[in-house]
């Protein structure tokens, strides 16, 4: 009888801890008394005829020769078995992702070359690629929200586990305020759910200059500049990106208001004059000011018209401005005048028929709109802030009260006396 011959071993590698089963093929195996891996005897073995042995591998290290011993001797062939070190993991990047899976995770560690499986809580990765002995790229499978133990299995065994966190997709349910200027800079509070770990806040795809995650339900973000109109606001976290189609997630960018006219253009220093302001972008007006003094009240009629009640102001010009979420518009001029006063009527006497020219002296007469003799309108000419000439209308003999009306109000009255002509 000849000594046994070992021709192959399958598998020809395994963990250093041993315990795995291998099959040896060859000849002359009948009556085998020993199977050795290097200097270590197999934990156990079973002879299946003269050509096959199934053995349980002992612990070991490195590359060792496998031999079979029978009563006819020990095999002399160089058939090797390689002990492979167990894989180990040191990091995951990223270490969190959406419950839907699909994110590519880089696993870093040692002894990863012969990886046969990558698992997340026992669920096989959708796919993986062994990049090197120290790195694997794997696609995370879907998993319920929470932590999952990630392991790598090689012929050397299964690695230690590292934690990968599955995160729910964020949602945004409210914005405060929901509008601001096209120039940006508005601090917006976003409320919703699953906002922790946010990596981006975007307005129509434009990144917020800065943002702060206050809690899992709140983020404070600074709106970037954007053209006038609506912008979808989204939040991105390791769990994904919130739904940009939700109407509660739109931020309205308002254009800076532009003022065209104010009517009337002047009024009394005591205020109370109702003025109409026309322009563009007036919707949502939050303030109407006269030289920085708030209007007594105002009403927005449309995006192009609003009415306001003037506040009290010293005599002189005042800059009228309108503020909306889009900013403060260009100023228009509004003139404040004191109530007109009359100090003299010259001459004080005149005929009952029309045509006598009268000079009225006083103050604040610039914006005169009417001169009246006992309520009857007279034609007039404004000569200066202190002088107006008027043509007395016809009237019955006797005294008539003369008043001047300006945009600031009605003056005190002075007496003009009509005298009947001599009879013939």
Short mmCIF file of C-alpha atoms in Angstrom, two decimals:
data_model
loop_
_atom_site.label_atom_id
_atom_site.label_comp_id
_atom_site.label_asym_id
_atom_site.label_seq_id
_atom_site.Cartn_x
_atom_site.Cartn_y
_atom_site.Cartn_z
CA UNK A 1 0.00 0.00 0.00
CA UNK A 2 1.18 3.50 -0.76
CA UNK A 3 1.19 6.55 1.55
CA UNK A 4 -1.87 8.81 1.25
CA UNK A 5 -1.88 11.63 -1.32
CA UNK A 6 -3.71 14.95 -0.71
CA UNK A 7 -4.58 16.63 -3.99
CA UNK A 8 -6.90 19.46 -2.84
CA UNK A 9 -8.77 21.04 0.04
CA UNK A 10 -12.01 22.98 -0.20
CA UNK A 11 -12.42 25.60 0.99
CA UNK A 12 -8.72 26.33 1.27
CA UNK A 13 -9.08 29.20 3.71
CA UNK A 14 -10.99 30.07 6.85
CA UNK A 15 -11.00 31.86 10.19
CA UNK A 16 -8.09 31.77 12.59
CA UNK A 17 -10.47 30.50 15.26
CA UNK A 18 -11.06 27.35 13.25
CA UNK A 19 -14.25 25.35 13.61
CA UNK A 20 -15.20 25.41 9.95
CA UNK A 21 -15.58 22.24 7.88
CA UNK A 22 -13.38 21.44 4.86
CA UNK A 23 -13.24 18.58 2.37
CA UNK A 24 -9.92 16.91 1.47
CA UNK A 25 -9.71 14.91 -1.78
CA UNK A 26 -6.92 12.57 -2.78
CA UNK A 27 -6.04 8.87 -2.58
CA UNK A 28 -5.09 6.31 0.05
CA UNK A 29 -7.29 7.85 2.78
CA UNK A 30 -8.76 4.59 4.04
CA UNK A 31 -7.93 3.97 7.68
CA UNK A 32 -6.64 7.55 8.19
CA UNK A 33 -5.47 8.07 11.75
CA UNK A 34 -4.75 11.81 11.64
CA UNK A 35 -5.45 14.99 9.69
CA UNK A 36 -3.21 17.91 10.49
CA UNK A 37 -3.17 21.61 9.64
CA UNK A 38 0.43 22.51 10.10
CA UNK A 39 1.24 21.06 13.48
CA UNK A 40 -2.32 21.10 14.76
CA UNK A 41 -4.65 18.12 14.53
CA UNK A 42 -8.10 18.58 13.06
CA UNK A 43 -10.77 18.98 15.72
CA UNK A 44 -12.45 15.98 14.13
CA UNK A 45 -12.57 14.22 10.77
CA UNK A 46 -14.59 11.58 8.92
CA UNK A 47 -13.19 9.30 6.21
CA UNK A 48 -15.48 8.72 3.24
CA UNK A 49 -13.69 5.97 1.37
CA UNK A 50 -10.16 6.20 0.06
CA UNK A 51 -10.58 9.54 -1.74
CA UNK A 52 -12.43 11.90 0.57
CA UNK A 53 -12.17 13.19 4.13
CA UNK A 54 -14.34 15.83 5.80
CA UNK A 55 -12.48 17.59 8.64
CA UNK A 56 -13.20 20.32 11.18
CA UNK A 57 -10.38 22.86 11.06
CA UNK A 58 -8.47 23.64 14.28
CA UNK A 59 -7.43 27.19 15.21
CA UNK A 60 -4.25 28.48 13.64
CA UNK A 61 -2.53 31.30 11.80
CA UNK A 62 -0.90 31.97 8.48
CA UNK A 63 -0.51 29.48 5.62
CA UNK A 64 -0.12 25.83 6.70
CA UNK A 65 0.30 22.53 4.89
CA UNK A 66 -2.51 20.00 5.26
CA UNK A 67 -1.53 16.34 5.73
CA UNK A 68 -3.24 13.01 6.16
CA UNK A 69 -1.67 10.11 8.05
CA UNK A 70 -2.55 6.44 7.64
CA UNK A 71 -0.78 3.22 8.57
CA UNK A 72 1.11 3.58 5.31
CA UNK A 73 2.58 6.94 6.23
CA UNK A 74 1.89 10.69 5.95
CA UNK A 75 1.09 12.57 2.77
CA UNK A 76 3.98 14.64 1.44
CA UNK A 77 2.20 16.99 -0.99
CA UNK A 78 2.21 20.80 -0.57
CA UNK A 79 -1.52 21.44 -0.23
CA UNK A 80 -1.99 24.58 1.82
CA UNK A 81 -4.75 26.07 3.93
CA UNK A 82 -4.76 29.79 4.74
CA UNK A 83 -5.94 31.15 8.05
CA UNK A 84 -7.61 34.50 7.48
CA UNK A 85 -7.77 37.15 10.20
CA UNK A 86 -11.31 38.17 11.21
CA UNK A 87 -12.51 41.46 9.68
CA UNK A 88 -12.90 44.51 11.89
CA UNK A 89 -14.71 47.81 11.38
CA UNK A 90 -13.54 51.17 12.68
CA UNK A 91 -15.91 53.68 11.03
CA UNK A 92 -18.95 54.28 8.82
CA UNK A 93 -19.36 57.32 6.61
CA UNK A 94 -22.01 58.57 6.67
CA UNK A 95 -23.25 56.89 9.81
CA UNK A 96 -26.91 57.76 9.20
CA UNK A 97 -29.38 57.84 6.36
CA UNK A 98 -33.03 57.58 5.26
CA UNK A 99 -35.32 54.70 6.22
CA UNK A 100 -35.84 54.12 2.50
CA UNK A 101 -32.22 53.05 2.19
CA UNK A 102 -30.26 53.56 -1.00
CA UNK A 103 -27.52 55.67 0.55
CA UNK A 104 -23.92 54.69 -0.21
CA UNK A 105 -21.97 54.00 3.00
CA UNK A 106 -18.20 53.70 3.19
CA UNK A 107 -17.05 51.07 5.71
CA UNK A 108 -13.47 51.41 6.93
CA UNK A 109 -11.62 48.75 8.86
CA UNK A 110 -9.15 45.87 8.41
CA UNK A 111 -9.08 42.45 6.74
CA UNK A 112 -12.01 43.26 4.48
CA UNK A 113 -10.60 41.79 1.24
CA UNK A 114 -12.59 38.56 1.14
CA UNK A 115 -15.94 40.05 2.16
CA UNK A 116 -18.87 37.83 1.32
CA UNK A 117 -21.61 39.85 2.99
CA UNK A 118 -22.38 43.30 4.43
CA UNK A 119 -25.42 43.41 6.68
CA UNK A 120 -27.49 46.10 8.43
CA UNK A 121 -29.19 44.44 11.40
CA UNK A 122 -28.95 41.18 9.52
CA UNK A 123 -30.43 42.66 6.34
CA UNK A 124 -28.09 42.29 3.37
CA UNK A 125 -26.80 45.47 1.79
CA UNK A 126 -28.44 46.13 -1.58
CA UNK A 127 -24.95 45.83 -3.06
CA UNK A 128 -21.35 46.28 -1.99
CA UNK A 129 -17.92 46.67 -3.50
CA UNK A 130 -14.63 45.73 -1.86
CA UNK A 131 -12.42 48.72 -2.56
CA UNK A 132 -9.41 47.46 -0.63
CA UNK A 133 -8.44 45.46 2.42
CA UNK A 134 -9.46 48.44 4.51
CA UNK A 135 -12.52 49.79 2.71
CA UNK A 136 -15.89 48.63 1.41
CA UNK A 137 -18.56 50.71 -0.32
CA UNK A 138 -22.07 49.42 0.46
CA UNK A 139 -25.61 50.52 -0.40
CA UNK A 140 -27.78 50.55 2.72
CA UNK A 141 -31.05 48.58 2.55
CA UNK A 142 -34.39 49.94 3.76
CA UNK A 143 -34.93 49.69 7.52
CA UNK A 144 -37.23 51.02 10.19
CA UNK A 145 -36.24 54.26 11.92
CA UNK A 146 -33.64 53.68 14.61
CA UNK A 147 -30.20 52.13 14.91
CA UNK A 148 -28.90 49.16 12.94
CA UNK A 149 -25.79 47.05 13.61
CA UNK A 150 -23.55 46.97 10.54
CA UNK A 151 -21.25 43.95 10.10
CA UNK A 152 -18.97 42.54 7.42
CA UNK A 153 -18.53 38.81 6.89
CA UNK A 154 -15.42 37.34 5.23
CA UNK A 155 -13.91 33.87 5.17
CA UNK A 156 -12.19 35.04 8.33
CA UNK A 157 -15.50 35.46 10.15
CA UNK A 158 -17.88 38.29 11.01
CA UNK A 159 -16.63 41.66 12.17
CA UNK A 160 -17.56 43.70 15.19
CA UNK A 161 -20.65 45.83 14.61
CA UNK A 162 -20.92 49.60 14.16
CA UNK A 163 -24.14 51.57 14.48
CA UNK A 164 -25.88 53.10 11.48
CA UNK A 165 -28.86 55.31 12.32
CA UNK A 166 -31.94 55.25 10.11
CA UNK A 167 -33.67 58.64 10.11
CA UNK A 168 -37.22 59.56 9.10
CA UNK A 169 -37.67 62.04 6.24
CA UNK A 170 -38.07 65.64 7.49
CA UNK A 171 -41.28 67.59 7.01
CA UNK A 172 -41.97 71.31 7.23
CA UNK A 173 -45.47 72.41 8.21
CA UNK A 174 -45.08 76.13 8.87
CA UNK A 175 -43.02 79.26 8.12
CA UNK A 176 -43.00 82.43 10.23
CA UNK A 177 -42.97 84.96 8.71
CA UNK A 178 -44.06 83.56 5.35
CA UNK A 179 -42.90 86.60 3.37
CA UNK A 180 -40.02 89.04 3.17
CA UNK A 181 -38.00 91.28 0.84
CA UNK A 182 -36.45 90.05 -2.39
CA UNK A 183 -33.11 91.25 -1.01
CA UNK A 184 -33.23 88.42 1.53
CA UNK A 185 -32.10 88.64 5.13
CA UNK A 186 -35.43 87.75 6.75
CA UNK A 187 -35.04 85.41 9.72
CA UNK A 188 -37.61 82.66 9.12
CA UNK A 189 -38.71 80.09 11.70
CA UNK A 190 -39.45 76.71 10.11
CA UNK A 191 -41.57 74.28 12.12
CA UNK A 192 -42.14 70.63 11.34
CA UNK A 193 -40.85 67.19 12.29
CA UNK A 194 -37.61 65.19 12.06
CA UNK A 195 -35.49 68.32 11.53
CA UNK A 196 -32.54 67.23 13.69
CA UNK A 197 -29.24 66.91 11.87
CA UNK A 198 -30.33 69.23 9.06
CA UNK A 199 -27.55 69.71 6.54
CA UNK A 200 -29.26 72.28 4.31
CA UNK A 201 -32.19 74.71 4.15
CA UNK A 202 -33.02 75.91 0.66
CA UNK A 203 -35.35 78.50 -0.87
CA UNK A 204 -36.10 77.36 -4.44
CA UNK A 205 -32.80 75.51 -4.36
CA UNK A 206 -30.85 78.53 -3.08
CA UNK A 207 -29.07 77.73 0.17
CA UNK A 208 -29.95 79.81 3.22
CA UNK A 209 -26.84 81.88 4.17
CA UNK A 210 -27.10 80.53 7.73
CA UNK A 211 -29.46 78.34 9.71
CA UNK A 212 -29.67 76.95 13.23
CA UNK A 213 -31.38 73.71 14.26
CA UNK A 214 -33.26 74.70 17.40
CA UNK A 215 -34.87 71.31 17.96
CA UNK A 216 -36.29 68.32 16.12
CA UNK A 217 -39.31 70.49 15.31
CA UNK A 218 -37.80 73.93 14.68
CA UNK A 219 -35.13 75.58 12.54
CA UNK A 220 -34.23 79.27 12.34
CA UNK A 221 -32.95 80.21 8.86
CA UNK A 222 -31.96 83.43 7.09
CA UNK A 223 -33.69 83.78 3.71
CA UNK A 224 -31.33 84.29 0.76
CA UNK A 225 -31.94 86.90 -1.94
CA UNK A 226 -34.48 85.82 -4.56
CA UNK A 227 -36.58 87.38 -7.29
CA UNK A 228 -40.07 88.55 -6.28
CA UNK A 229 -42.55 85.69 -6.08
CA UNK A 230 -42.94 82.41 -4.22
CA UNK A 231 -40.11 80.04 -3.33
CA UNK A 232 -40.40 76.44 -2.15
CA UNK A 233 -38.59 75.97 1.17
CA UNK A 234 -36.97 72.58 1.79
CA UNK A 235 -34.95 71.03 4.57
CA UNK A 236 -32.42 68.28 3.95
CA UNK A 237 -31.31 65.88 6.69
CA UNK A 238 -29.72 62.44 6.65
CA UNK A 239 -33.32 61.24 6.36
CA UNK A 240 -33.84 62.96 3.00
CA UNK A 241 -35.36 66.20 1.74
CA UNK A 242 -38.78 67.48 2.78
CA UNK A 243 -41.59 67.72 0.24
CA UNK A 244 -41.23 70.97 -1.77
CA UNK A 245 -44.78 70.70 -3.13
CA UNK A 246 -46.44 71.30 0.27
CA UNK A 247 -48.06 74.76 0.03
CA UNK A 248 -47.18 75.50 3.67
CA UNK A 249 -43.56 75.42 2.60
CA UNK A 250 -43.65 78.43 0.28
CA UNK A 251 -41.99 81.71 1.21
CA UNK A 252 -43.24 84.78 -0.65
CA UNK A 253 -40.61 87.28 -1.77
CA UNK A 254 -42.11 90.76 -2.03
CA UNK A 255 -40.76 93.50 -4.28
CA UNK A 256 -39.83 96.83 -2.69
CA UNK A 257 -42.88 99.11 -2.96
CA UNK A 258 -42.68 101.98 -5.44
CA UNK A 259 -44.71 105.15 -4.81
CA UNK A 260 -46.10 107.24 -7.68
CA UNK A 261 -48.36 109.89 -6.14
CA UNK A 262 -50.02 111.19 -2.98
CA UNK A 263 -53.33 113.08 -3.25
CA UNK A 264 -53.89 115.69 -1.93
CA UNK A 265 -50.29 116.81 -1.73
CA UNK A 266 -50.77 118.98 1.34
CA UNK A 267 -52.86 119.35 4.46
CA UNK A 268 -53.22 120.81 7.94
CA UNK A 269 -50.47 120.56 10.55
CA UNK A 270 -53.06 119.11 12.92
CA UNK A 271 -53.27 116.03 10.70
CA UNK A 272 -56.45 114.12 9.99
CA UNK A 273 -56.35 114.59 6.22
CA UNK A 274 -57.27 111.49 4.23
CA UNK A 275 -54.71 111.02 1.44
CA UNK A 276 -54.62 108.47 -1.38
CA UNK A 277 -51.25 106.93 -2.18
CA UNK A 278 -50.73 105.16 -5.51
CA UNK A 279 -47.84 102.98 -6.55
CA UNK A 280 -46.88 99.32 -6.95
CA UNK A 281 -46.17 96.51 -4.50
CA UNK A 282 -48.38 98.02 -1.78
CA UNK A 283 -50.05 94.75 -0.74
CA UNK A 284 -49.32 93.71 2.80
CA UNK A 285 -48.25 97.21 3.83
CA UNK A 286 -47.18 97.23 7.46
CA UNK A 287 -46.54 100.95 7.90
CA UNK A 288 -47.19 104.36 6.32
CA UNK A 289 -44.99 107.13 7.71
CA UNK A 290 -44.80 110.89 7.32
CA UNK A 291 -41.23 111.90 8.13
CA UNK A 292 -41.04 108.77 10.27
CA UNK A 293 -44.31 109.55 12.07
CA UNK A 294 -46.85 106.76 11.68
CA UNK A 295 -50.06 107.58 9.88
CA UNK A 296 -53.05 107.81 12.22
CA UNK A 297 -54.46 104.86 10.24
CA UNK A 298 -54.25 103.37 6.77
CA UNK A 299 -56.16 100.94 4.57
CA UNK A 300 -54.71 98.91 1.71
CA UNK A 301 -57.14 98.95 -1.20
CA UNK A 302 -55.02 96.92 -3.59
CA UNK A 303 -51.43 96.37 -4.63
CA UNK A 304 -51.52 99.82 -6.28
CA UNK A 305 -53.66 101.99 -3.95
CA UNK A 306 -53.93 102.69 -0.26
CA UNK A 307 -55.49 105.47 1.80
CA UNK A 308 -53.97 106.95 4.94
CA UNK A 309 -54.92 109.52 7.55
CA UNK A 310 -52.13 112.04 8.10
CA UNK A 311 -50.62 112.44 11.56
CA UNK A 312 -49.93 115.85 13.12
CA UNK A 313 -46.69 117.44 11.93
CA UNK A 314 -44.99 120.81 12.00
CA UNK A 315 -45.46 123.06 9.00
CA UNK A 316 -43.20 122.15 6.12
CA UNK A 317 -42.44 119.24 3.83
CA UNK A 318 -42.66 115.62 5.02
CA UNK A 319 -41.38 112.48 3.28
CA UNK A 320 -44.16 109.91 2.83
CA UNK A 321 -43.03 106.28 2.80
CA UNK A 322 -44.77 102.90 2.70
CA UNK A 323 -43.24 99.78 4.25
CA UNK A 324 -44.24 96.25 3.20
CA UNK A 325 -42.60 92.86 3.69
CA UNK A 326 -40.62 93.83 0.58
CA UNK A 327 -39.02 96.81 2.31
CA UNK A 328 -39.56 100.58 2.37
CA UNK A 329 -40.30 102.34 -0.90
CA UNK A 330 -39.15 105.63 -2.37
CA UNK A 331 -40.42 108.75 -0.53
CA UNK A 332 -42.97 111.23 -1.87
CA UNK A 333 -43.34 114.83 -0.69
CA UNK A 334 -46.34 115.95 1.35
CA UNK A 335 -46.60 119.56 2.57
CA UNK A 336 -48.01 120.51 5.96
CA UNK A 337 -49.55 123.96 6.32
CA UNK A 338 -50.98 125.85 9.26
CA UNK A 339 -54.66 126.79 9.14
CA UNK A 340 -54.97 130.02 7.08
CA UNK A 341 -55.66 133.32 8.89
CA UNK A 342 -56.89 136.64 7.61
CA UNK A 343 -55.78 139.92 9.17
CA UNK A 344 -57.09 142.53 6.69
CA UNK A 345 -59.46 143.10 3.79
CA UNK A 346 -58.62 146.10 1.58
CA UNK A 347 -60.82 147.95 0.76
CA UNK A 348 -63.41 147.09 3.34
CA UNK A 349 -66.22 148.70 1.32
CA UNK A 350 -67.49 148.09 -2.16
CA UNK A 351 -70.48 148.17 -4.48
CA UNK A 352 -73.31 145.69 -4.51
CA UNK A 353 -72.46 144.70 -8.06
CA UNK A 354 -69.56 142.37 -8.94
CA UNK A 355 -66.11 143.40 -10.06
CA UNK A 356 -64.49 145.16 -7.12
CA UNK A 357 -60.94 143.83 -6.51
CA UNK A 358 -60.18 143.14 -2.85
CA UNK A 359 -56.80 142.37 -1.32
CA UNK A 360 -56.80 139.81 1.49
CA UNK A 361 -53.81 139.81 3.84
CA UNK A 362 -52.99 137.02 6.26
CA UNK A 363 -50.86 133.88 6.73
CA UNK A 364 -50.63 130.39 5.18
CA UNK A 365 -52.49 131.42 2.03
CA UNK A 366 -50.29 129.57 -0.46
CA UNK A 367 -52.65 126.65 -1.10
CA UNK A 368 -55.84 128.70 -1.32
CA UNK A 369 -58.56 126.78 -3.11
CA UNK A 370 -61.53 129.09 -2.45
CA UNK A 371 -62.37 132.66 -1.48
CA UNK A 372 -65.96 133.18 -0.35
CA UNK A 373 -68.12 136.22 0.42
CA UNK A 374 -70.95 135.00 2.65
CA UNK A 375 -70.48 131.62 1.00
CA UNK A 376 -70.50 132.94 -2.56
CA UNK A 377 -67.39 131.94 -4.50
CA UNK A 378 -65.10 134.65 -5.80
CA UNK A 379 -62.42 134.43 -8.44
CA UNK A 380 -59.00 134.94 -6.87
CA UNK A 381 -55.27 135.07 -7.41
CA UNK A 382 -52.65 133.93 -4.87
CA UNK A 383 -49.84 136.48 -4.82
CA UNK A 384 -47.82 135.11 -1.91
CA UNK A 385 -48.22 133.10 1.29
CA UNK A 386 -49.55 136.32 2.89
CA UNK A 387 -51.60 137.93 0.12
CA UNK A 388 -54.51 136.97 -2.13
CA UNK A 389 -56.55 139.22 -4.41
CA UNK A 390 -60.19 138.41 -5.05
CA UNK A 391 -62.97 139.86 -7.20
CA UNK A 392 -65.99 140.44 -4.98
CA UNK A 393 -69.16 138.83 -6.32
CA UNK A 394 -72.45 140.76 -6.49
CA UNK A 395 -74.52 140.84 -3.33
CA UNK A 396 -77.06 142.82 -1.41
CA UNK A 397 -76.03 145.92 0.51
CA UNK A 398 -74.65 145.26 3.93
CA UNK A 399 -71.83 143.35 5.57
CA UNK A 400 -70.50 140.01 4.12
CA UNK A 401 -68.12 137.60 5.82
CA UNK A 402 -65.01 136.91 3.75
CA UNK A 403 -63.15 133.58 4.27
CA UNK A 404 -60.29 131.79 2.58
CA UNK A 405 -60.21 128.01 2.13
CA UNK A 406 -56.86 126.22 1.73
CA UNK A 407 -55.82 122.57 1.81
CA UNK A 408 -55.10 123.17 5.50
CA UNK A 409 -58.61 124.38 6.34
CA UNK A 410 -60.83 127.46 6.49
CA UNK A 411 -59.64 130.83 7.78
CA UNK A 412 -61.30 133.14 10.23
CA UNK A 413 -63.80 135.54 8.67
CA UNK A 414 -63.38 139.31 8.06
CA UNK A 415 -66.12 141.81 7.15
CA UNK A 416 -66.51 143.34 3.69
CA UNK A 417 -69.43 145.80 3.40
CA UNK A 418 -71.36 146.32 0.20
CA UNK A 419 -72.79 149.84 -0.17
CA UNK A 420 -75.74 150.60 -2.43
CA UNK A 421 -75.13 153.28 -5.09
CA UNK A 422 -76.90 156.68 -4.95
CA UNK A 423 -80.39 156.82 -6.37
CA UNK A 424 -81.31 159.26 -9.18
#
